[in-house]
Short mmCIF file of C-alpha atoms and ligand atoms in Angstrom, two decimals:
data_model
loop_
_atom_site.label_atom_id
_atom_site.label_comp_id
_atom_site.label_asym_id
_atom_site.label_seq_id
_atom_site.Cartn_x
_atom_site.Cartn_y
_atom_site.Cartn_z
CA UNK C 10 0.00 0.00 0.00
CA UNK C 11 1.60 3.18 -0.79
CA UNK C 12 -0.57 6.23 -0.26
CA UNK C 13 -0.31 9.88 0.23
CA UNK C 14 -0.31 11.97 2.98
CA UNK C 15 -1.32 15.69 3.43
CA UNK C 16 2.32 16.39 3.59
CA UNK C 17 2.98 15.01 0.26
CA UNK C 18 0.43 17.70 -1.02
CA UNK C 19 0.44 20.85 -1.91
CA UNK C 20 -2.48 22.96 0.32
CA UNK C 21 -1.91 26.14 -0.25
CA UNK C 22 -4.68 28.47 -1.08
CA UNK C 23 -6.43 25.19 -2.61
CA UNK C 24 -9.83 23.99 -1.65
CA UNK C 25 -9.48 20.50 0.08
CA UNK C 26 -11.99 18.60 -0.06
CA UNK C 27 -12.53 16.02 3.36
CA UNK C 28 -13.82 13.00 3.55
CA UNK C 29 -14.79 12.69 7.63
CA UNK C 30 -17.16 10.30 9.03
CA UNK C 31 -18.47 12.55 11.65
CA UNK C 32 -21.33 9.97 11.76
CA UNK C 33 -22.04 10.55 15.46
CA UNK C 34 -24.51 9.57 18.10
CA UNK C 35 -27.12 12.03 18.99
CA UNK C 36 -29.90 11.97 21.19
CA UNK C 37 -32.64 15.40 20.74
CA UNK C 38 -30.37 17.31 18.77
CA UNK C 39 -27.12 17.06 21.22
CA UNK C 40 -24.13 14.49 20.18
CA UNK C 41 -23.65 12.33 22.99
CA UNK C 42 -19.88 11.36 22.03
CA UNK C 43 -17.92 13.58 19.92
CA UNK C 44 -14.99 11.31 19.57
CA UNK C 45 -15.42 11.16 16.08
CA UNK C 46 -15.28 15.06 15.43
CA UNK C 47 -12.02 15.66 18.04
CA UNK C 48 -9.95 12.83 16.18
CA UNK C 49 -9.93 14.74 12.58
CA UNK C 50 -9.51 17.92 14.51
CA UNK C 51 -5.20 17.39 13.80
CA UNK C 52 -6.35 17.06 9.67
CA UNK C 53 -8.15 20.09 9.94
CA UNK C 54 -5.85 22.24 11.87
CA UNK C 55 -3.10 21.31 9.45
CA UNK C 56 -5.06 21.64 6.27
CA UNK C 57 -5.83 25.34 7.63
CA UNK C 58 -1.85 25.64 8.66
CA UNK C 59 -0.56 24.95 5.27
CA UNK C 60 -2.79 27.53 3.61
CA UNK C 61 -5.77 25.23 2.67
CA UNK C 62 -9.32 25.82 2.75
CA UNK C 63 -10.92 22.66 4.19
CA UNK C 64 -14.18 21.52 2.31
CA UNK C 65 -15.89 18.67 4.72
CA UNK C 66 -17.86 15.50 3.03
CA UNK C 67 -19.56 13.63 5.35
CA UNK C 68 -22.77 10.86 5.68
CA UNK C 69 -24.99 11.27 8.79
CA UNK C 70 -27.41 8.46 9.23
CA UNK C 71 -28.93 6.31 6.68
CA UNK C 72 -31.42 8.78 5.06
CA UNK C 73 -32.14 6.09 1.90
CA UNK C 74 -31.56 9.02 -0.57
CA UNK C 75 -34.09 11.55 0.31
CA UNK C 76 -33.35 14.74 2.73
CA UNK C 77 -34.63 14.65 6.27
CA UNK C 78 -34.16 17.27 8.56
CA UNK C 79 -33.08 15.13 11.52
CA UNK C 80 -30.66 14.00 9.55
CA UNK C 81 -29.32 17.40 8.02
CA UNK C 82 -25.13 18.21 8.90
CA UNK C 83 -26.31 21.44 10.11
CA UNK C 84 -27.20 20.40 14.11
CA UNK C 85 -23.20 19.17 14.27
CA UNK C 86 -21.81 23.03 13.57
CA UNK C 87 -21.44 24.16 16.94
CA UNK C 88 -19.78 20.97 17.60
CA UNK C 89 -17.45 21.24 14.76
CA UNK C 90 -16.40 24.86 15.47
CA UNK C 91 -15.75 24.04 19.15
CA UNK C 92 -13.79 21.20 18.13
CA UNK C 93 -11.68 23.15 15.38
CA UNK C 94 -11.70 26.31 17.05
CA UNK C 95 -12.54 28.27 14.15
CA UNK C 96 -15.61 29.39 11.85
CA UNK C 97 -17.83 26.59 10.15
CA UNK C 98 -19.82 27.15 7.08
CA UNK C 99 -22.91 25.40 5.81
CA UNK C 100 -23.92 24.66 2.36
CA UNK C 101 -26.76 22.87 2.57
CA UNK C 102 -25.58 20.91 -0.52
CA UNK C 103 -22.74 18.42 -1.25
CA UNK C 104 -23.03 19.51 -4.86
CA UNK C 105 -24.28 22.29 -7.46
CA UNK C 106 -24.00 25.63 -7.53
CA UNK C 107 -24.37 26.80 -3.81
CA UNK C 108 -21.79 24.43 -2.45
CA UNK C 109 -19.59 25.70 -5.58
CA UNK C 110 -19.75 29.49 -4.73
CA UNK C 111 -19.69 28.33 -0.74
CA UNK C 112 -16.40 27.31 -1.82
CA UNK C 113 -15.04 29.57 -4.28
CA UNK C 114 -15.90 32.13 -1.21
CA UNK C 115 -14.09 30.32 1.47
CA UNK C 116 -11.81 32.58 3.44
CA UNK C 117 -8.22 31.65 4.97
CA UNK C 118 -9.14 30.11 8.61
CA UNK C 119 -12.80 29.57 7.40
CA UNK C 120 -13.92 25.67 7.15
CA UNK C 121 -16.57 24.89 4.67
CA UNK C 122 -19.38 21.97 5.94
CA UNK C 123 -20.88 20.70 3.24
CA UNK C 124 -24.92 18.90 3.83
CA UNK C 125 -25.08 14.85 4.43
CA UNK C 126 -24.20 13.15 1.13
CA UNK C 127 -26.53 10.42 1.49
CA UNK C 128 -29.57 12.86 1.22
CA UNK C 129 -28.27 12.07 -2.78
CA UNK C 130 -29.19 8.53 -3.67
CA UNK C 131 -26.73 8.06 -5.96
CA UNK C 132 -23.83 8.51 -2.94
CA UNK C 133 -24.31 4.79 -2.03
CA UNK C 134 -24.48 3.68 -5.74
CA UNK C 135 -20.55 5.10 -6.30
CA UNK C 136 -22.22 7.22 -8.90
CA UNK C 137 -19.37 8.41 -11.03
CA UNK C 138 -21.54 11.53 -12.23
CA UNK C 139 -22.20 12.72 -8.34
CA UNK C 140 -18.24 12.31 -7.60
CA UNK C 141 -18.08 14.42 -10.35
CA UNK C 142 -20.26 17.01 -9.00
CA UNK C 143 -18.44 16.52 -5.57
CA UNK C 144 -14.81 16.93 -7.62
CA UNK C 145 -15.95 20.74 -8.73
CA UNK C 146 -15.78 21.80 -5.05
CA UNK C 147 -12.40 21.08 -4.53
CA UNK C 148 -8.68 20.77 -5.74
CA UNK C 149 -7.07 18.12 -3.50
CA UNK C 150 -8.94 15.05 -1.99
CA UNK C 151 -8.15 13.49 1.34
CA UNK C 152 -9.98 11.06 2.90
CA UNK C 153 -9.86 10.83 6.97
CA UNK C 154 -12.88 8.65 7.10
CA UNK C 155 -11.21 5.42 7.64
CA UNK C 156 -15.08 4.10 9.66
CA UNK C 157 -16.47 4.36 6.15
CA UNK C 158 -13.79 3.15 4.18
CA UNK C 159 -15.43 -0.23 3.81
CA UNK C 160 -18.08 1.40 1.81
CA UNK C 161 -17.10 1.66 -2.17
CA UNK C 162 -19.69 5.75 -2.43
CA UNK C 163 -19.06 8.27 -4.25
CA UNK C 164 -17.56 10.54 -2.20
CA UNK C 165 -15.34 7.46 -0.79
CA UNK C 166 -13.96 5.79 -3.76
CA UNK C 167 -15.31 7.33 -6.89
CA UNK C 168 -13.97 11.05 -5.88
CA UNK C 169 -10.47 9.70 -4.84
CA UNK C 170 -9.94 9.05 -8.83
CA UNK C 171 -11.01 12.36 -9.70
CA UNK C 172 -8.94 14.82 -7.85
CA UNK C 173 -5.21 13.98 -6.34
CA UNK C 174 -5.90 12.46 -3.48
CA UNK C 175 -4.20 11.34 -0.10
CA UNK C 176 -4.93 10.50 3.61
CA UNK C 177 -5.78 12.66 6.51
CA UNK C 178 -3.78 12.13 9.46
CA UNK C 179 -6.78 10.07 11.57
CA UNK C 180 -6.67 7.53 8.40
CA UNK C 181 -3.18 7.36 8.71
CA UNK C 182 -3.45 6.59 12.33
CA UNK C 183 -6.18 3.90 12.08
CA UNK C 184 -3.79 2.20 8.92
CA UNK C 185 -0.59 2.57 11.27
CA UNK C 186 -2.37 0.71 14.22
CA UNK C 187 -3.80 -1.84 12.78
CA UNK C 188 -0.69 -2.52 10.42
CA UNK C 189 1.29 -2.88 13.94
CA UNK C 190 -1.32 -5.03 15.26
CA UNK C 191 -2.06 -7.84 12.90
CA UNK C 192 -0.18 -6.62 9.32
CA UNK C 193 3.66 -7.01 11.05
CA UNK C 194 3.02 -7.39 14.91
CA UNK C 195 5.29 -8.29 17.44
CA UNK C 196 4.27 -11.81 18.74
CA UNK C 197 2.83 -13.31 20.24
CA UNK C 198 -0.09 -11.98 19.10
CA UNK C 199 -2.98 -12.27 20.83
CA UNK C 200 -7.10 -11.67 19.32
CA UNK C 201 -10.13 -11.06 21.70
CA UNK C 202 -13.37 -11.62 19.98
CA UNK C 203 -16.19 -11.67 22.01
CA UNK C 204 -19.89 -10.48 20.70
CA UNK C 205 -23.37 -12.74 20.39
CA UNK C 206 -22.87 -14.34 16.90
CA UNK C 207 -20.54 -16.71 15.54
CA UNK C 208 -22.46 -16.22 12.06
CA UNK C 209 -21.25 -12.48 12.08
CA UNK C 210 -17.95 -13.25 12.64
CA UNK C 211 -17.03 -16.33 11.02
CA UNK C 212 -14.97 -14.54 8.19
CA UNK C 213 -13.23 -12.76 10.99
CA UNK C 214 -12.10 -16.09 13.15
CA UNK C 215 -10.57 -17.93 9.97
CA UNK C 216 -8.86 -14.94 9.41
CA UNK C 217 -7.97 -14.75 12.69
CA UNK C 218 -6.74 -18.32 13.06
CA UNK C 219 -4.29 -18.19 10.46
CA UNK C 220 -2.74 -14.44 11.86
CA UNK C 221 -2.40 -15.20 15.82
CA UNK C 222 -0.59 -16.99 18.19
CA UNK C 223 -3.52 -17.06 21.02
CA UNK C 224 -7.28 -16.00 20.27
CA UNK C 225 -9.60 -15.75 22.89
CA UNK C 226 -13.54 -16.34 22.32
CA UNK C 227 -16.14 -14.53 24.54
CA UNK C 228 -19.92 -13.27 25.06
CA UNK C 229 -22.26 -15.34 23.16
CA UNK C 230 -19.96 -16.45 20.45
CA UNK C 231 -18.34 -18.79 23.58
CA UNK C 232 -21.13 -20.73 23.98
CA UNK C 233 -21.43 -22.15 20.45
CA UNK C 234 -17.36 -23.34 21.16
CA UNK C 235 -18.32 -25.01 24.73
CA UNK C 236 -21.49 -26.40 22.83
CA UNK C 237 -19.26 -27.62 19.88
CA UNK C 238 -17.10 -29.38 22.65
CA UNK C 239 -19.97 -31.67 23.67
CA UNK C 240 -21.16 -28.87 26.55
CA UNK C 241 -24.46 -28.40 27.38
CA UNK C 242 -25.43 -24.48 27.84
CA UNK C 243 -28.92 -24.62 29.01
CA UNK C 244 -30.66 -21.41 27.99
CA UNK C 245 -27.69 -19.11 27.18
CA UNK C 246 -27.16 -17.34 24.16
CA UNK C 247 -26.03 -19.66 21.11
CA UNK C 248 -26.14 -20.74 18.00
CA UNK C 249 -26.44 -24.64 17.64
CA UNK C 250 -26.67 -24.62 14.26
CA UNK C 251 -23.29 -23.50 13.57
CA UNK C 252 -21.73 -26.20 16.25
CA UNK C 253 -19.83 -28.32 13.39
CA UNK C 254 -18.79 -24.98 12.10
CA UNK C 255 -16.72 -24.23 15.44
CA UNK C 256 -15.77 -27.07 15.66
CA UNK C 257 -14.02 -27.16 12.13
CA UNK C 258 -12.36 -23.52 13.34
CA UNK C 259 -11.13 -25.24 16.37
CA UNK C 260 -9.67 -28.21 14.38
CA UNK C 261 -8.16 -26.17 11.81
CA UNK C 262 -6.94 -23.45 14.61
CA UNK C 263 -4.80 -26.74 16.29
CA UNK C 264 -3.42 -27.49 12.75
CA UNK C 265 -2.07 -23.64 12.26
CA UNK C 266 -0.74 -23.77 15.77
CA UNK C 267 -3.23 -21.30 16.96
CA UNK C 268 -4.39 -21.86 20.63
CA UNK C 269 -8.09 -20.68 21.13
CA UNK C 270 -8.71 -20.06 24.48
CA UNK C 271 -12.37 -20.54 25.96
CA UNK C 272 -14.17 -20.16 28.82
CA UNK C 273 -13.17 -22.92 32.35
CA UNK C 274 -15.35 -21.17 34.40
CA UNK C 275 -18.95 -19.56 33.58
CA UNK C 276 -21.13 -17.08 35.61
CA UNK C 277 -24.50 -18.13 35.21
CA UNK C 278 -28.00 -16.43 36.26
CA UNK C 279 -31.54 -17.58 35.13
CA UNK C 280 -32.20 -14.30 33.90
CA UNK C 281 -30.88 -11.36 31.34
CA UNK C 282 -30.98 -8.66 34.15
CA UNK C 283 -28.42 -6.31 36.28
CA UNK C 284 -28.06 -8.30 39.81
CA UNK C 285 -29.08 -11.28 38.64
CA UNK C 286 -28.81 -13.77 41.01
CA UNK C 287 -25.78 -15.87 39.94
CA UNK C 288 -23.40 -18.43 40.54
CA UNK C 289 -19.70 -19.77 39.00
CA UNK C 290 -19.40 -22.97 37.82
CA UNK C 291 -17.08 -25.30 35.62
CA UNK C 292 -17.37 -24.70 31.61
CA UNK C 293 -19.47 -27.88 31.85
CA UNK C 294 -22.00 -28.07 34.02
CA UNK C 295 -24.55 -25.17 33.04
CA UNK C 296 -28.01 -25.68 34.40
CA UNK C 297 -30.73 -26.58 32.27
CA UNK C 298 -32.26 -22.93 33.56
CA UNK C 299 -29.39 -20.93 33.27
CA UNK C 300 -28.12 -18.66 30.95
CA UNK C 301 -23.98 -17.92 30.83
CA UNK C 302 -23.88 -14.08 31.27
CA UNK C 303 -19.82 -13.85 31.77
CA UNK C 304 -16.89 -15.60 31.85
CA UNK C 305 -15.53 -16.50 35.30
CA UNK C 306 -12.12 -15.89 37.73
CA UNK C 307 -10.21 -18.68 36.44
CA UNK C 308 -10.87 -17.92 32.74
CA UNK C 309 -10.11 -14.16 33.62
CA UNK C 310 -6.75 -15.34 35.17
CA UNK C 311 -5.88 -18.23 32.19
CA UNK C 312 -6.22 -14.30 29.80
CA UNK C 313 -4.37 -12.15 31.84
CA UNK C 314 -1.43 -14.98 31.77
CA UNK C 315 -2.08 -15.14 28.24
CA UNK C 316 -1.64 -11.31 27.42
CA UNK C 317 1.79 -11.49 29.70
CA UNK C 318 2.98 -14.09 27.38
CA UNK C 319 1.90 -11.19 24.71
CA UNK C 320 3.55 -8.33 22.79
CA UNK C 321 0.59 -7.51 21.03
CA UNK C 322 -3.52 -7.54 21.75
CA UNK C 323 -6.17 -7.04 19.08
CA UNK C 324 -9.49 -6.39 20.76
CA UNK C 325 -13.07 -7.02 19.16
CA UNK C 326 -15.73 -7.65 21.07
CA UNK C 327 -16.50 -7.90 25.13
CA UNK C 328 -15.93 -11.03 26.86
CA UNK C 329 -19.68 -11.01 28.57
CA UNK C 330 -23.43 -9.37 28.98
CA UNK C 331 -21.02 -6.17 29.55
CA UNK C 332 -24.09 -3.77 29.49
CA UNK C 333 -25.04 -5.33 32.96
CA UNK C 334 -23.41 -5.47 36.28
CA UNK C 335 -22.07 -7.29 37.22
CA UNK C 336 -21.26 -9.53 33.94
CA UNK C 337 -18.76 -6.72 33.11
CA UNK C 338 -16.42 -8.41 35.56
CA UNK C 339 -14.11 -10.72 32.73
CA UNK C 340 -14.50 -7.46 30.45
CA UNK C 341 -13.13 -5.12 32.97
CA UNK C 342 -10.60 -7.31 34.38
CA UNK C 343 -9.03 -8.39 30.69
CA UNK C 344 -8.86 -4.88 29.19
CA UNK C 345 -7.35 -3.11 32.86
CA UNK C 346 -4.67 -5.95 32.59
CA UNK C 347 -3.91 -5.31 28.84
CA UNK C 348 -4.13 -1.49 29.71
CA UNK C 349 -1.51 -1.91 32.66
CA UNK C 350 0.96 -3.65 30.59
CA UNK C 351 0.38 -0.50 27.91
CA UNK C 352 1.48 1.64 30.70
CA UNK C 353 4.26 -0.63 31.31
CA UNK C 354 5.29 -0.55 28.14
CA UNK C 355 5.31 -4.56 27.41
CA UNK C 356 2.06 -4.18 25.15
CA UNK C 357 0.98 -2.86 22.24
CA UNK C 358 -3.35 -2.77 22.28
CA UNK C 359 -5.57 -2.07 19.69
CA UNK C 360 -9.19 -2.21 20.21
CA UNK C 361 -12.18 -1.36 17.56
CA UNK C 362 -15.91 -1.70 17.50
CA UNK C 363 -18.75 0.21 18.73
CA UNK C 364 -19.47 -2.20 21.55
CA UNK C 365 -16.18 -2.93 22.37
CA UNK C 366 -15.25 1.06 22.61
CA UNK C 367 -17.91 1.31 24.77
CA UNK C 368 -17.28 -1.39 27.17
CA UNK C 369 -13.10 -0.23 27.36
CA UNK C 370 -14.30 2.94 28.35
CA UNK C 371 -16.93 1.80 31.11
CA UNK C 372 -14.28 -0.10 32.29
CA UNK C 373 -11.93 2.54 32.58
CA UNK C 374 -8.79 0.67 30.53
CA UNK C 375 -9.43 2.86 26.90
CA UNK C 376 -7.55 5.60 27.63
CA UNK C 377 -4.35 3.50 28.01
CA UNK C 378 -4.75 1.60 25.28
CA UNK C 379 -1.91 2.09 22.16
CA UNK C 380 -5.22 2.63 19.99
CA UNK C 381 -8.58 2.98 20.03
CA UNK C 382 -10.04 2.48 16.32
CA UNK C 383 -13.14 5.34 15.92
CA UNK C 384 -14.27 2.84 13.10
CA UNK C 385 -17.36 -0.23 13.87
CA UNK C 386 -17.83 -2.37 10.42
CA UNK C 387 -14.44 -0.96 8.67
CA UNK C 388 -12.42 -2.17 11.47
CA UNK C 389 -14.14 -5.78 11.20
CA UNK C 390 -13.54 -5.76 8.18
CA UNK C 391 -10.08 -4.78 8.12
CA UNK C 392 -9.68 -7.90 10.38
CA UNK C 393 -11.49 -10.12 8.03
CA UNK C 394 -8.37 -9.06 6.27
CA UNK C 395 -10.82 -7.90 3.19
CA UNK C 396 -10.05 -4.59 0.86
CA UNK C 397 -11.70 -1.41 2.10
CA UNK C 398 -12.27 0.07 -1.35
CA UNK C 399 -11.87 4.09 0.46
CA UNK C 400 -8.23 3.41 0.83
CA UNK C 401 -7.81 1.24 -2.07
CA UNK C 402 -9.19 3.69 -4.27
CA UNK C 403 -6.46 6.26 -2.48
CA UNK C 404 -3.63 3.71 -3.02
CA UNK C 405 -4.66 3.86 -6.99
CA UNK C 406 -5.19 7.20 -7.19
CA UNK C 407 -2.17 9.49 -8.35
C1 3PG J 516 -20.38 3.99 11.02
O1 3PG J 516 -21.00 4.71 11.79
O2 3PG J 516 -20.07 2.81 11.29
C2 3PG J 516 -19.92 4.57 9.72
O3 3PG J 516 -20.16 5.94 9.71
C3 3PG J 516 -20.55 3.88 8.54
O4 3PG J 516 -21.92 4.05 8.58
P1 3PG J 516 -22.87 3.06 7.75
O5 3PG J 516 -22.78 1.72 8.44
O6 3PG J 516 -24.24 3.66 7.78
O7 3PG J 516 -22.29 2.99 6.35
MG1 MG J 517 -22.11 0.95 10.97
#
């Protein structure tokens, strides 16, 4: 992969057009986490430093095509200019003439917002003609929106063969760490992947399974494993139907000398609730009425030996029902010992997912982390070790 970076660019006094995913939650009109919008703060500020005028692209939602007001870019200015410390602009357009005067106007310092592409519903199509429409706006491209890399839109892949193009410093960071986690890591290597569905992440394990030296299974995905191994689960979360299916990743893990660690120990209630009454027990003997809500002490010590064999942790999913205390326990635990050695300096950690950002920061360990991916499905996918076409399209481009 060789692409470019801002500094290989020349900014100044041209309009650069950004690709962000400032796709961010929002609950009556405030954003409830605004990690999104600080991390391409740094490709902002130095867009602005090197004497370009920053034109932002961005998605919000899933609007099918047609422009809804809830939806509109608009409601995120305040949070943009607080974030970038300078003045926003709306055009309440991604293309035609407003958004081409909007831009033509554009004053040194100024930052140009441009309204949700997907209100076109050609965007998700990778409609050459809208990219086109898009490339009028600007002289440079640069794409920063490594979270919606894995989508091939217009104003992901399309534009990047339009205009020269390059990377903003967030995509670089997002490429960097998970290139030093599973594209040349220091080993051992070890993969969490935790989450309800083996189904949804079958691609990722026998991708997995050929990349790491230790990969530890959690949440629901466990119980298909323990039922694979001949394990009764009694009501808990799994998929049966995809037992022989685990079973082949286990048998094919042993053959590539990857160890997959499960569950010893379970906590088990008899129902889905915070406080549940609960008890541990051995892997094996699940009630008929119970339902495995966490992994217990002994599997939470057999990982925290694990990651200090480890140079490296890749992080995907939580361990348990992390959303209620207190099956957070294994979570917490894990991801404060693979935080600690960060500190230390004996680990490099790099975690990605919505659910898994969410449960590293309940738990207090994100922070001290190496990386924390902003990016859901891309990451995933990056660990399914498929093509995003938004940064294949920049390694093409000139
Ligand atoms: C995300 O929030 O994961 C990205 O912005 C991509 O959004 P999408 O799944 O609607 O394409
Ligand atoms: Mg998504």
């Amino acid at each position: 992969m060789a692409w470019k970076t801002l500094d290989d660019m020349d900014l100044n006094g041209k309009r650069v057009l950004v690709r962000v995913d400032i796709n961010v939650p929002i609950v009556d009109g405030v954003v409830t986490d605004s990690t999104r919008i600080r991390r391409i703060a740094p490709t902002v500020r130095d867009i602005l430093a090197a004497g370009g005028r920053p034109i932002l692209l961005a998605h919000f939602g899933r609007p099918g095509g047609e422009r809804r007001e809830n939806l509109s870019l608009n409601q995120l200015v305040p949070t943009l200019e607080r974030a970038f410390e300078t003045k926003v602009l709306f055009a309440a357009d991604c293309v035609g003439t407003e958004a081409e005067l909007a831009a033509e106007l554009l004053q040194p310092g100024e930052v140009l917002l441009l309204e949700n592409t997907r209100f076109h519903a050609l965007e998700t199509k990778n409609d050459p003609d809208l990219a086109a429409g898009m490339a009028r706006l600007g002289d440079v491209y640069c794409n920063d929106a490594f979270s919606a890399a894995h989508r091939a839109h217009s104003s992901t892949e399309a534009l990047a063969r339009l205009l020269p193009a390059c990377a903003g410093r967030l995509m670089q960071a997002e490429l960097e760490a998970l290139e030093s986690a599973l594209g040349q890591p220091e080993r051992p290597v070890t993969a969490v992947v935790g989450g309800a569905k083996v189904s949804t992440k079958l691609e990722l394990l026998s991708n997995l399974i050929e990349k790491v030296d230790y990969l530890v299974i959690g949440g629901g995905m466990a119980n298909t494993f323990l039922v694979a191994k001949g394990m009764g689960v009694g009501k808990s979360l799994a998929e049966r139907i995809m037992k022989d299916t685990a079973a082949e990743i286990i048998k094919k893990a042993e053959g590539l000398g990857c160890q997959i660690i499960l569950p010893t120990d379970i906590v088990v209630a008899e129902t889905f609730a915070s406080h549940a009454p609960h008890q541990v027990l051995p892997a094996d003997q699940c009630p008929e009425e119970g339902m495995i809500l966490d992994a217990g002490p002994d599997s939470v010590a057999r990982i925290t030996e694990i990651f200090g064999q480890s140079k490296t942790v890749i992080w995907n999913g939580p361990l348990g029902a992390f959303e209620l205390e207190p099956f957070d326990a294994a979570t917490n635990a894990a991801a404060l010992k693979a935080a600690a050695m960060t500190r230390a300096g004996q680990l490099t950690s790099v975690a990605g997912g919505g659910d898994t950002v969410a449960a590293l920061n309940a738990s207090g360990a994100a922070g001290d982390f190496s990386y924390i991916s902003t990016a859901g499905g891309a990451f995933l996918e990056w660990m399914e070790g498929k093509t995003l076409p938004g940064v294949a399209a920049l390694d093409q481009a000139g």
